[in-house]
Coordinates of C-alpha atoms in Angstrom, one line a residue:
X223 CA 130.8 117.9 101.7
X224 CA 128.3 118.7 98.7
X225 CA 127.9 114.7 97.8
X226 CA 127.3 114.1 101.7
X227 CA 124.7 117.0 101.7
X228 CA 122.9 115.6 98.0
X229 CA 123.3 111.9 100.1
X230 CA 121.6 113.4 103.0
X231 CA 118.7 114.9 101.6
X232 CA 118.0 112.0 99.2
X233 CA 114.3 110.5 98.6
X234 CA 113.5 108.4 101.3
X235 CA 112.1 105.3 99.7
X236 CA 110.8 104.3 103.0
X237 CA 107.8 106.3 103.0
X238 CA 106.4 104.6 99.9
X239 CA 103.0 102.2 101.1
X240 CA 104.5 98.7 102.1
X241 CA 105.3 96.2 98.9
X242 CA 106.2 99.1 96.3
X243 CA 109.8 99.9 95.7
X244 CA 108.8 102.8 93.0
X245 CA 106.5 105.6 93.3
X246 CA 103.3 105.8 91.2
X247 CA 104.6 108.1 88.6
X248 CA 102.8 110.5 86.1
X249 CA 102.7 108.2 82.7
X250 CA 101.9 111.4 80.2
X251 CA 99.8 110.1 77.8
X252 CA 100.3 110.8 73.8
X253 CA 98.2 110.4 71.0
X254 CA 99.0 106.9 69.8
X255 CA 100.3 108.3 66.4
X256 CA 102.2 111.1 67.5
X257 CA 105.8 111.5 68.6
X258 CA 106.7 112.9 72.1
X259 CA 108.1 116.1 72.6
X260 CA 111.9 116.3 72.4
X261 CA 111.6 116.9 76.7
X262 CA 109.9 113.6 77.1
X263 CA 111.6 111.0 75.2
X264 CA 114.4 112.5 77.0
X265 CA 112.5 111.8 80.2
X266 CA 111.7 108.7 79.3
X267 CA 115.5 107.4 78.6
X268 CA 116.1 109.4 81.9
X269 CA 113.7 107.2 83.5
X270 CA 115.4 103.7 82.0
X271 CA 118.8 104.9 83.0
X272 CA 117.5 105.5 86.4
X273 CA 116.1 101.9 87.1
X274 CA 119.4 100.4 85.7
X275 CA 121.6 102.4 88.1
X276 CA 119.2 102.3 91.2
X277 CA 115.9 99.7 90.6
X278 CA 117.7 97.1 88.6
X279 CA 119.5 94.0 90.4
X280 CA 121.4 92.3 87.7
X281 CA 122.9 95.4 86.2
X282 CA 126.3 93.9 87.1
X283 CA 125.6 91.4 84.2
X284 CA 124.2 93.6 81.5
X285 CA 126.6 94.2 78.5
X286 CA 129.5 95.9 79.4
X287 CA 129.0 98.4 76.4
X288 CA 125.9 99.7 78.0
X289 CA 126.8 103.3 78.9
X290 CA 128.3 103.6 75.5
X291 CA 125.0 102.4 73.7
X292 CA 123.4 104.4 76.1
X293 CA 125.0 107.6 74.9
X294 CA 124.3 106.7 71.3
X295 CA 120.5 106.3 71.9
X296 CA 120.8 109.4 73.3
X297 CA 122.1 111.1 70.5
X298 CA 119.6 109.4 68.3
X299 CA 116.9 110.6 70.4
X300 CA 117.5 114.0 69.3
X301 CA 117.7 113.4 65.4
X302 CA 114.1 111.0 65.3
X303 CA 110.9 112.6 64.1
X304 CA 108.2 110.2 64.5
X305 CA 106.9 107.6 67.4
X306 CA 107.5 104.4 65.0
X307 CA 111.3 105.3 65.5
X308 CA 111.1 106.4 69.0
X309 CA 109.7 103.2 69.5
X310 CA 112.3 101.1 67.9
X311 CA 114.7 103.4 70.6
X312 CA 113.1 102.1 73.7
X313 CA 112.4 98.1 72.3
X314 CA 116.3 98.5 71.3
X315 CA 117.0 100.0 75.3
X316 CA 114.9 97.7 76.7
X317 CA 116.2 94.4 75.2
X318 CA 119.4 95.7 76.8
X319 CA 118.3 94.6 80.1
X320 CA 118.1 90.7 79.0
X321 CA 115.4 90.0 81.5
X322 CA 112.6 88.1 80.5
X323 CA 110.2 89.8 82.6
X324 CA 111.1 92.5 80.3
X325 CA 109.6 91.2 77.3
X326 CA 106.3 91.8 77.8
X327 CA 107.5 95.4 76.5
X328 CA 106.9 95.0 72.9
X329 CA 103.0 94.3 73.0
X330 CA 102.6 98.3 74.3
X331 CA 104.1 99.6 71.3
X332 CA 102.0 101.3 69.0
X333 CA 103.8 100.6 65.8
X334 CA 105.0 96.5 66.9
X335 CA 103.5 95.6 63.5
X336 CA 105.2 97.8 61.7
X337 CA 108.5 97.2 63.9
X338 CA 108.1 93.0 63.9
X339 CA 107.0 93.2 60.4
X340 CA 103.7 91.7 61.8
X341 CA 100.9 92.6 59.1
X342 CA 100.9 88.7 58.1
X343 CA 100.5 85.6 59.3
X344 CA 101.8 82.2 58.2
X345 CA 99.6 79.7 56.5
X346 CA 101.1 77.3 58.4
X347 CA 102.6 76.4 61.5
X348 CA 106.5 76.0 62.7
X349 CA 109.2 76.1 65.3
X350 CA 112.8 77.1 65.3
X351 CA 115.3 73.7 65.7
X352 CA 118.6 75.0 65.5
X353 CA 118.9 76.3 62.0
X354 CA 116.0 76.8 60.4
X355 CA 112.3 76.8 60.9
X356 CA 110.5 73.4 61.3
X357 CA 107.1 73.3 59.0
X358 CA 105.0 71.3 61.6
X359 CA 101.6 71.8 60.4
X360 CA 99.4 73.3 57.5
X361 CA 96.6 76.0 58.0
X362 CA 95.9 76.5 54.5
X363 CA 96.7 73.5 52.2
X364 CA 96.1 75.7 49.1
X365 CA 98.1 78.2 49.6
X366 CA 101.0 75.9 51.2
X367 CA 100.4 73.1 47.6
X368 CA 100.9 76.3 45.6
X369 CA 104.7 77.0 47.7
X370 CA 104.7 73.9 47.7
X371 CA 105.6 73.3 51.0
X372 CA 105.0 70.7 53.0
X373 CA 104.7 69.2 57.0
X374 CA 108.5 68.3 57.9
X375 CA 110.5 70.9 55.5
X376 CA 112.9 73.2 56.8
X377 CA 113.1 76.9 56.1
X378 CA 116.5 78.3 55.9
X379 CA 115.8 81.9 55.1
X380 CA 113.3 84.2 54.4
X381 CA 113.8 87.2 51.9
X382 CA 117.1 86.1 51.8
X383 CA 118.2 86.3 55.8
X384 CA 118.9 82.9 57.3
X385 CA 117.0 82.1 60.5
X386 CA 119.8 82.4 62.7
X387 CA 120.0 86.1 61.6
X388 CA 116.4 86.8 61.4
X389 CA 117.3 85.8 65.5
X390 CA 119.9 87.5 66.3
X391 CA 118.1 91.0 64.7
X392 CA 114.7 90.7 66.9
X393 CA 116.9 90.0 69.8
X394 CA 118.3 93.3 69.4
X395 CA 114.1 94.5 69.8
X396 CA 113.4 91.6 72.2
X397 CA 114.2 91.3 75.9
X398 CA 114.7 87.4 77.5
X399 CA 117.0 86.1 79.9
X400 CA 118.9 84.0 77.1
X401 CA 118.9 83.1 74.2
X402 CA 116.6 79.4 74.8
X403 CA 113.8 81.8 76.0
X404 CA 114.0 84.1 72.8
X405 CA 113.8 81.5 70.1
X406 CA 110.6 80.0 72.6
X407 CA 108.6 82.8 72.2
X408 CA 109.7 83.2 68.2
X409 CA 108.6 80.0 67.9
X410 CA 105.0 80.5 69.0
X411 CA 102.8 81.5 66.1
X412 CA 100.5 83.6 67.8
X413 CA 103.5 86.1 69.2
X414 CA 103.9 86.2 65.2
X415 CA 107.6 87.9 65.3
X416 CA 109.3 85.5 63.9
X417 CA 108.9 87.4 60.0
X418 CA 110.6 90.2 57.7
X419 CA 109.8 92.5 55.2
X420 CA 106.5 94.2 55.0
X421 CA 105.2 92.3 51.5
X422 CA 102.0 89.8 52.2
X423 CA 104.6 87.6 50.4
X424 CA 107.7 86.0 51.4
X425 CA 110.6 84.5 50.0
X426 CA 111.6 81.4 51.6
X427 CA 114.6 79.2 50.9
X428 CA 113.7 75.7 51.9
X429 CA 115.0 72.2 52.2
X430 CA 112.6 69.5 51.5
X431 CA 111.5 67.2 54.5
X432 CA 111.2 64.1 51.8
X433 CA 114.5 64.1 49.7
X434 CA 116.0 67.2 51.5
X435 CA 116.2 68.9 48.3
X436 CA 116.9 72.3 48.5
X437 CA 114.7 74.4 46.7
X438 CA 113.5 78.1 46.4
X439 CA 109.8 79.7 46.7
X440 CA 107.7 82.1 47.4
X441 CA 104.9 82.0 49.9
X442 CA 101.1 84.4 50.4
X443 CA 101.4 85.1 53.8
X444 CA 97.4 85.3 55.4
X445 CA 95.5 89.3 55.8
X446 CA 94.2 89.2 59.2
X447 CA 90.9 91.5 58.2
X448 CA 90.2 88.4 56.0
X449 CA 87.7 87.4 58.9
X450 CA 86.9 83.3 57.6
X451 CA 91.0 82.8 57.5
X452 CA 91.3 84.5 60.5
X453 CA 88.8 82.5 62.3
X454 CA 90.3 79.2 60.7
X455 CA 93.5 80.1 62.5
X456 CA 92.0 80.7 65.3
X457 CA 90.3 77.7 65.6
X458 CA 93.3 75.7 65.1
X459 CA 95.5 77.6 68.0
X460 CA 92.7 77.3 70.1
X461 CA 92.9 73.6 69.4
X462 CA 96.8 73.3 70.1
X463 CA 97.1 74.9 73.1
X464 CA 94.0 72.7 74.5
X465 CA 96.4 69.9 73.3
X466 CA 99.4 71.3 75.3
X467 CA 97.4 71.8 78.2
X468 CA 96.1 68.7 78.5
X469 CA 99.4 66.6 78.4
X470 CA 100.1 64.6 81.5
X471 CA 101.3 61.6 82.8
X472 CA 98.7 58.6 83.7
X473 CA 100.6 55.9 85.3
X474 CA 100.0 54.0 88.3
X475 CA 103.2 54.1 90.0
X476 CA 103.3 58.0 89.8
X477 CA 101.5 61.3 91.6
X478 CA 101.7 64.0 88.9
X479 CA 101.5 67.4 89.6
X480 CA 101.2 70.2 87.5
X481 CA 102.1 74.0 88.7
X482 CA 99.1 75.6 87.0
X483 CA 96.5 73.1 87.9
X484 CA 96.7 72.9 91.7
X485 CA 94.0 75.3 92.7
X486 CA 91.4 72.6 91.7
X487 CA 92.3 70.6 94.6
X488 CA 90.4 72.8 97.1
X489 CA 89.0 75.2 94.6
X490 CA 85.2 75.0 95.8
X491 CA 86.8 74.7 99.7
X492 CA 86.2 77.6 102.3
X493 CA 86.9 75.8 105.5
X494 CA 90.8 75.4 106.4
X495 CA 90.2 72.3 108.5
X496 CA 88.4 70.7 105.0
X497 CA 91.4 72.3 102.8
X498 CA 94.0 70.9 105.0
X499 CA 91.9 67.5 105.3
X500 CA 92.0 67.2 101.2
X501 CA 95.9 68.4 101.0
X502 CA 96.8 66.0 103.4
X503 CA 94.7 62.8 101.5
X504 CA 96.6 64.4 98.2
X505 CA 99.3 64.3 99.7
X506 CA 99.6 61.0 101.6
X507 CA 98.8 58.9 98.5
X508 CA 101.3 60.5 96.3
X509 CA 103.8 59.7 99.0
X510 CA 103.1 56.1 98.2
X511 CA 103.4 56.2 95.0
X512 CA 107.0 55.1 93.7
X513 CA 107.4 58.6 91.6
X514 CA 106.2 62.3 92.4
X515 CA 106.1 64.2 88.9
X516 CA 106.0 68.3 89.2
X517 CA 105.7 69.6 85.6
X518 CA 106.6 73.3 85.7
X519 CA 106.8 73.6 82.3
X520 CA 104.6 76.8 83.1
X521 CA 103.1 79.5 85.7
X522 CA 101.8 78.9 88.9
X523 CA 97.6 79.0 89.9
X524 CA 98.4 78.7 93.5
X525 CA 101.5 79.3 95.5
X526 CA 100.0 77.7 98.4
X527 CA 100.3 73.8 97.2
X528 CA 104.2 74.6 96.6
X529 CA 104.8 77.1 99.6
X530 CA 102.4 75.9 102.2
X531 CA 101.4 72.2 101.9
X532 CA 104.4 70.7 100.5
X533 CA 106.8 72.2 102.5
X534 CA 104.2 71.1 105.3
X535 CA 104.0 67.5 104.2
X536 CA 107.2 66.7 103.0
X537 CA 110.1 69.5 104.2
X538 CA 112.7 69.6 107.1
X539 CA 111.7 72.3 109.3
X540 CA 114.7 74.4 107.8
X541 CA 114.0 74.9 103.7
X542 CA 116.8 77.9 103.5
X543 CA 116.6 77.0 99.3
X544 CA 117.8 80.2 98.4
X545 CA 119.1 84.0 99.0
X546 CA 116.9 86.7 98.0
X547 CA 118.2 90.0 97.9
X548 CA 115.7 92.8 98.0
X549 CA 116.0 97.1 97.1
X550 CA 117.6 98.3 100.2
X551 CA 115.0 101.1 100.6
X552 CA 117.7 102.8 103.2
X553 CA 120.1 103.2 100.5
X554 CA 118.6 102.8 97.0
X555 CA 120.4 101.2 94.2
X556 CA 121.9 98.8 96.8
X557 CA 120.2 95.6 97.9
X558 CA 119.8 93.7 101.2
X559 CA 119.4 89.9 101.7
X560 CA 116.3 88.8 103.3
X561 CA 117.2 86.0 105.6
X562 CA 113.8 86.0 107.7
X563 CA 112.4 82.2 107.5
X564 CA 108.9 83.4 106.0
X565 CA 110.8 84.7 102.6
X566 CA 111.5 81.1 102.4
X567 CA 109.3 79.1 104.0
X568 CA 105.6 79.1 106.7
X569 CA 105.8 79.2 110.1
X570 CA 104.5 75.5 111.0
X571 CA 104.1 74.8 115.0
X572 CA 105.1 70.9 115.7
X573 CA 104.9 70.1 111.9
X574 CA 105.3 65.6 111.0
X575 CA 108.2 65.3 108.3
X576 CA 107.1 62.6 106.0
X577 CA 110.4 61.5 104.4
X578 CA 109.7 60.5 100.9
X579 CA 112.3 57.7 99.5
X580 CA 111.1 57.4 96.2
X581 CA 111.9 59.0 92.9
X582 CA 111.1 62.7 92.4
X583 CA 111.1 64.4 88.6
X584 CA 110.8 68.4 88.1
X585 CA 110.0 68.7 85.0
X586 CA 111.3 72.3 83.1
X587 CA 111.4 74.8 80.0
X588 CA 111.4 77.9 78.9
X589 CA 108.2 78.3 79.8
X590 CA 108.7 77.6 83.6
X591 CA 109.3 81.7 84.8
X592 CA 109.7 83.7 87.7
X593 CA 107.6 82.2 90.6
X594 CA 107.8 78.5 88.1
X595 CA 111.3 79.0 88.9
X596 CA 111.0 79.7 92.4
X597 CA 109.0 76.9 93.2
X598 CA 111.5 74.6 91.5
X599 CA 114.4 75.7 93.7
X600 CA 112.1 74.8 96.6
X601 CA 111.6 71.4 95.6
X602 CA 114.8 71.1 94.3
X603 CA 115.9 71.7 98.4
X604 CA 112.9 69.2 99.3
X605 CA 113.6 66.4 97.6
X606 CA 117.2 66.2 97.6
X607 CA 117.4 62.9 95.3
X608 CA 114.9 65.3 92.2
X609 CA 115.9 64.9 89.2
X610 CA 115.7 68.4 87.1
X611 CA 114.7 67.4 83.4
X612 CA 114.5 69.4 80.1
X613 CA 115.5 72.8 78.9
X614 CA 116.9 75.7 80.0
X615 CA 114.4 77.9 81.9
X616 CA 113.3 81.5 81.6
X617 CA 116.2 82.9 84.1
X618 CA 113.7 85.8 85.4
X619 CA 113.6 84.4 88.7
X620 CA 111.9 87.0 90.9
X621 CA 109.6 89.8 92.1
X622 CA 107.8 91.8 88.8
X623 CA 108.9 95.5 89.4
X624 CA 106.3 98.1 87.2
X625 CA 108.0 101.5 86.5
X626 CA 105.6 104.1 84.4
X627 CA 107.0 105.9 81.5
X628 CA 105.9 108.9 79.5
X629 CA 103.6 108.0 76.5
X630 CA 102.0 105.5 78.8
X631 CA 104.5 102.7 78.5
X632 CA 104.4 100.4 81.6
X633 CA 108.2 98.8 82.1
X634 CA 108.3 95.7 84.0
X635 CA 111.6 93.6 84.9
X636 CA 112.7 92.1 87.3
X637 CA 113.3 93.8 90.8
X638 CA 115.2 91.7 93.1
X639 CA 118.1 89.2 93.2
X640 CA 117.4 85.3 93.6
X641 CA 120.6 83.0 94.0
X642 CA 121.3 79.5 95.3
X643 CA 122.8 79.1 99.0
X644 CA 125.9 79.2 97.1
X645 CA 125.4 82.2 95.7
X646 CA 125.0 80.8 92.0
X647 CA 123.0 83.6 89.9
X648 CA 119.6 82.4 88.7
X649 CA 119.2 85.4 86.5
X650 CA 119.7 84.5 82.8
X651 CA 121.4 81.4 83.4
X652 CA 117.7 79.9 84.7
X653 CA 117.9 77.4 87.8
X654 CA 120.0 74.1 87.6
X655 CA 118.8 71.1 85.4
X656 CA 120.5 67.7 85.7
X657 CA 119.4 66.4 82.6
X658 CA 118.9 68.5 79.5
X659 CA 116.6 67.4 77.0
X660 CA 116.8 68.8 73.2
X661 CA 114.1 68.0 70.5
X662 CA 115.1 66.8 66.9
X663 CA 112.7 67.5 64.0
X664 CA 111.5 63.9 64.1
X665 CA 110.5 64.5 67.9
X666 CA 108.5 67.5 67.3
X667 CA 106.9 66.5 64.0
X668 CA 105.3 63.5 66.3
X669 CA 104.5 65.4 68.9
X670 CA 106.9 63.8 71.5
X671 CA 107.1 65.2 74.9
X672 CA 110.4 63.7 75.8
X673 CA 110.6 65.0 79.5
X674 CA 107.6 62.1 79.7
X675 CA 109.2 59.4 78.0
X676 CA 112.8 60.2 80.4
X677 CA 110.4 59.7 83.4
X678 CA 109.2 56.8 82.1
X679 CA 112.2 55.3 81.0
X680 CA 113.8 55.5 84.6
X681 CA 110.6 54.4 86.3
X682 CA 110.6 51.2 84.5
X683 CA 114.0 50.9 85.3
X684 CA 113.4 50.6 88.5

């Protein structure tokens, strides 16, 4: 009788404005350097227990030790006596939830330099291939001769922790999907999380790229404040990311698309007729083309060329390419599958199907998150002969839920389920790929992009 009466006289989530599945809560701001009062850390770890057991979807496949761990932070809560260590509670708590949309969590804390031994940066440039950390480029060439390190040597360990432990420890701080989207994002310089120890130097044990000589030495990591070797880095990631961005396929046989460069198409448009005019052109020329070529190898610009014109173009009327289960606002903590067409798919009066017989590549990686992800599926259901290429993709498919917490944190993670009609999870495993691609040294040291060179390859082919 007393459970019935609490379930009766729940919060009715229904009231909240239409799109929120939270309420707007108080965030009880802090001084930056000082700890919160015993009462509100323990509000705050109230607050993450509450949107695991009622706001979180994929709690069912956190780690099964998560009440226990739970109970331990708990106890540590009440022993801690400054916001650095509180701090390392909630990155700790929040990696628990291995959901990339979660990851964004670090950048709020106060103390992440301190935490991800971040002071430094590294006067050159790598990426993590399996073991050890690929040198790929060199900032400083001084500093790098006097280490003598070199483009193409591999770094085993630093202050004497191998790489695959340096990973597994900031995983314990760092919350992804799997484990393809955490060495991603400690692989990219400018997240700079990758390091250990608070020295401006570092020991590295490395094997040469040359003779693959194993050798020891010790390396000056790069002051920030020093504003001309700030700048120089700068410069240069500035410089790579214009390099990444501009990547594309120019072939004559294919249409290539990429996710966040679609708004240009009817950027300076205001009319629909004109919009649907241009779409329509776009759209009939890559049709006769012998390859379509979707790189979603990152975030969207506009949803409207995947959800709208695409599916107008080129889908069945039906495009059911999913299940998406959403907070049951009735019953919270339980969720409800959406099965209305629009969750899926426009509402298209007397639409033409334009069947397109040709080859059809979806191009994925890490990279390609949440609505990348969603898209994909769509085309996947499309264009039924696609071929999904490259690596494993983020695997935090889904709606971005924002939950305030005191000290003004903002936690975000995912808030609803996405599966395949067959009910195959999406979260952390990332959506199906039919051919995965994986890098050697060799490929990234020339600046490969294999996903190209497969399309390529099976074009010619044909």
């Amino acid at each position: 009788a007393l459970l019935n009466s609490i379930y009766n006289h729940r919060y009715n989530f229904e009231l909240l404005k239409e799109g929120k599945s939270v309420s707007d809560e108080k965030k009880y701001p802090f001084p930056k350097n000082e700890n919160l009062l015993f009462e509100y850390r323990l509000l705050t770890l109230a607050k993450i227990q509450g949107i695991v057991d009622y706001l979180f979807p994929h709690k069912y496949i956190m780690d099964k030790g998560f009440e226990d761990y739970f109970k331990k932070i708990l106890e540590e809560n009440s022993k801690i006596n400054s916001r650095k260590d509180f701090e390392i509670i909630l990155a700790k708590l929040v990696s628990k939830f291995k959901d990339s949309h979660a990851f964004s969590f670090y950048r709020q804390l106060n103390y992440k330099k301190d935490i991800f031994h971040g002071s430094y940066l590294a006067p050159f440039d790598f990426q993590i291939v399996d073991d050890h950390l690929l040198v790929t480029h060199i900032i400083f060439p001084e500093i790098c001769a006097k280490a003598q390190i070199n483009v193409g040597d591999k770094i085993t360990s630093v202050n004497g922790k191998s790489i695959p432990q340096i990973i597994k420890e900031k995983g314990e701080l760092l919350s992804t999907s799997n484990t393809e989207k955490l060495v991603f994002v400690l692989s990219k310089y400018e997240n700079n999380l990758i390091w250990i120890g608070d020295l401006q130097q570092k020991n590295l044990d490395v094997k040469s790229g040359k003779n693959n000589k194993k050798f020891s030495t010790k390396v000056d990591m790069i002051d920030p404040s020093d504003k001309q070797k700030y700048d120089l880095i700068v410069n240069y990631l500035q410089d790579k990311i214009k390099k990444i961005q501009n990547r594309k396929i120019v072939h004559d046989d294919i249409a290539y698309f990429k996710i966040n460069e679609t708004y240009q198409f009817i950027n300076k448009l205001n009319d629909n007729a004109k919009m649907n005019a241009v779409m329509d052109s776009i759209l009939s020329n890559a049709s006769k083309k012998k390859a379509i070529v979707f790189d979603m190898r990152e975030y969207p610009d506009w949803g409207g060329f995947f959800f709208h014109y695409l599916y107008k173009y080129f889908s069945p009327t039906e495009n059911y390419f999913a299940k998406y289960y959403q907070p049951n606002l009735k019953n919270i903590g339980t969720f409800s599958y959406r099965d209305a067409s629009i969750v899926y798919y426009p509402s298209i009066p007397e639409k033409t199907v334009h069947h397109y017989k040709g080859k059809v590549f979806i191009l994925v990686n890490p990279d390609t998150r949440s609505a990348s992800e969603w898209y994909s599926m769509s085309l996947q259901k499309i264009f039924p002969q696609a071929l999904t290429i490259g690596q494993q993709t983020s695997g935090g498919d889904g709606d971005l839920v924002k939950v305030n917490l005191p000290g003004d944190y903002l936690l975000e993670f995912t808030g609803n389920g996405i599966f395949y009609p067959d009910n195959s999870q999406t979260q952390q495993t990332g959506i199906r790929i039919n051919e995965l691609i994986k890098y050697k040294d060799d490929d990234i040291l020339n600046k490969k992009d294999l996903e190209f060179e497969r399309v390529l390859e099976l074009i010619n082919k044909s």
